[in-house]
PDB file of C-alpha atoms and ligand atoms in Angstrom:
ATOM      1  CA  MET A   1      -0.003   0.003   0.006  1.00  0.00           C
ATOM      2  CA  ALA A   2       1.284   3.397  -0.912  1.00  0.00           C
ATOM      3  CA  ILE A   3       0.058   6.551   0.722  1.00  0.00           C
ATOM      4  CA  LYS A   4       0.126   9.606  -1.475  1.00  0.00           C
ATOM      5  CA  ILE A   5      -0.049  13.068   0.031  1.00  0.00           C
ATOM      6  CA  ILE A   6      -2.090  15.426  -2.109  1.00  0.00           C
ATOM      7  CA  LYS A   7      -1.452  18.530  -0.053  1.00  0.00           C
ATOM      8  CA  GLU A   8       1.072  19.005   2.704  1.00  0.00           C
ATOM      9  CA  SER A   9      -0.112  20.802   5.791  1.00  0.00           C
ATOM     10  CA  GLY A  10       2.184  23.744   6.452  1.00  0.00           C
ATOM     11  CA  GLN A  11       4.966  22.152   4.464  1.00  0.00           C
ATOM     12  CA  LYS A  12       7.934  24.398   4.008  1.00  0.00           C
ATOM     13  CA  LYS A  13       9.360  25.153   0.619  1.00  0.00           C
ATOM     14  CA  ALA A  14      12.750  23.734  -0.312  1.00  0.00           C
ATOM     15  CA  ILE A  15      15.315  26.307  -1.368  1.00  0.00           C
ATOM     16  CA  TYR A  16      18.147  25.434  -3.686  1.00  0.00           C
ATOM     17  CA  PHE A  17      21.373  27.242  -4.471  1.00  0.00           C
ATOM     18  CA  LYS A  18      23.146  27.691  -7.729  1.00  0.00           C
ATOM     19  CA  HIS A  19      26.365  29.257  -8.856  1.00  0.00           C
ATOM     20  CA  CYS A  20      26.340  30.283 -12.501  1.00  0.00           C
ATOM     21  CA  ASN A  21      29.538  29.222 -14.195  1.00  0.00           C
ATOM     22  CA  ARG A  22      28.981  31.626 -17.044  1.00  0.00           C
ATOM     23  CA  CYS A  23      28.589  34.972 -15.277  1.00  0.00           C
ATOM     24  CA  GLY A  24      29.594  34.084 -11.738  1.00  0.00           C
ATOM     25  CA  CYS A  25      26.237  35.024 -10.278  1.00  0.00           C
ATOM     26  CA  GLU A  26      24.949  33.084  -7.273  1.00  0.00           C
ATOM     27  CA  PHE A  27      21.283  32.743  -6.573  1.00  0.00           C
ATOM     28  CA  GLU A  28      18.665  30.797  -4.714  1.00  0.00           C
ATOM     29  CA  PHE A  29      15.563  29.314  -6.240  1.00  0.00           C
ATOM     30  CA  SER A  30      12.700  26.983  -5.521  1.00  0.00           C
ATOM     31  CA  MET A  31      11.031  24.281  -7.608  1.00  0.00           C
ATOM     32  CA  GLU A  32       8.685  26.892  -9.084  1.00  0.00           C
ATOM     33  CA  ASP A  33      11.621  28.427 -10.937  1.00  0.00           C
ATOM     34  CA  VAL A  34      12.881  25.149 -12.337  1.00  0.00           C
ATOM     35  CA  LYS A  35      12.453  24.761 -16.067  1.00  0.00           C
ATOM     36  CA  SER A  36      12.965  21.027 -16.237  1.00  0.00           C
ATOM     37  CA  THR A  37      14.400  18.164 -14.262  1.00  0.00           C
ATOM     38  CA  PHE A  38      16.467  15.180 -15.205  1.00  0.00           C
ATOM     39  CA  ASP A  39      16.574  12.004 -13.167  1.00  0.00           C
ATOM     40  CA  ASP A  40      20.124  10.780 -13.491  1.00  0.00           C
ATOM     41  CA  GLN A  41      19.757   7.085 -12.769  1.00  0.00           C
ATOM     42  CA  ARG A  42      23.425   6.408 -13.187  1.00  0.00           C
ATOM     43  CA  GLU A  43      24.605   9.112 -10.792  1.00  0.00           C
ATOM     44  CA  GLY A  44      21.692   8.518  -8.471  1.00  0.00           C
ATOM     45  CA  TYR A  45      20.423  12.059  -8.143  1.00  0.00           C
ATOM     46  CA  VAL A  46      18.031  14.502  -9.783  1.00  0.00           C
ATOM     47  CA  VAL A  47      19.347  17.413 -11.815  1.00  0.00           C
ATOM     48  CA  LEU A  48      17.420  20.679 -11.863  1.00  0.00           C
ATOM     49  CA  TYR A  49      17.647  23.014 -14.824  1.00  0.00           C
ATOM     50  CA  VAL A  50      17.045  26.629 -13.905  1.00  0.00           C
ATOM     51  CA  PRO A  51      17.873  29.731 -15.944  1.00  0.00           C
ATOM     52  CA  CYS A  52      20.288  32.202 -14.393  1.00  0.00           C
ATOM     53  CA  PRO A  53      18.435  35.446 -13.516  1.00  0.00           C
ATOM     54  CA  HIS A  54      21.423  37.493 -14.648  1.00  0.00           C
ATOM     55  CA  CYS A  55      22.587  35.983 -17.936  1.00  0.00           C
ATOM     56  CA  GLY A  56      19.811  33.497 -18.686  1.00  0.00           C
ATOM     57  CA  ASP A  57      22.197  30.593 -19.041  1.00  0.00           C
ATOM     58  CA  THR A  58      20.466  27.312 -18.175  1.00  0.00           C
ATOM     59  CA  THR A  59      22.665  24.666 -16.634  1.00  0.00           C
ATOM     60  CA  GLY A  60      21.925  21.801 -14.345  1.00  0.00           C
ATOM     61  CA  VAL A  61      22.442  21.667 -10.612  1.00  0.00           C
ATOM     62  CA  GLU A  62      22.018  18.743  -8.269  1.00  0.00           C
ATOM     63  CA  LYS A  63      18.707  18.692  -6.444  1.00  0.00           C
ATOM     64  CA  LYS A  64      19.976  19.289  -2.936  1.00  0.00           C
ATOM     65  CA  PRO A  65      18.061  21.778  -0.760  1.00  0.00           C
ATOM     66  CA  ILE A  66      20.173  24.166   1.299  1.00  0.00           C
ATOM     67  CA  ARG A  67      17.255  25.040   3.576  1.00  0.00           C
ATOM     68  CA  TYR A  68      13.503  25.203   3.874  1.00  0.00           C
ATOM     69  CA  GLU A  69      11.445  28.346   4.286  1.00  0.00           C
TER      70      GLU A  69
HETATM   71 ZN1  LIG B 101      24.631  33.694 -15.130  1.00  0.00          ZN
END
């Protein structure tokens, strides 16, 4: 049996961090800002693709929350 939560009660939002290799900008984002995700089965983690707010360059970053807010 698998329980599936439809809506979390008071669940905090995961915040991720990214350093842009192209322009050097560092920024934080949440899943709402993520353009696409890639489940890397071989490496065993999920990659998030989010465009840099400064230069627009979209590169992947490992899905690893730095905090929740
Ligand atoms: Zn950038």
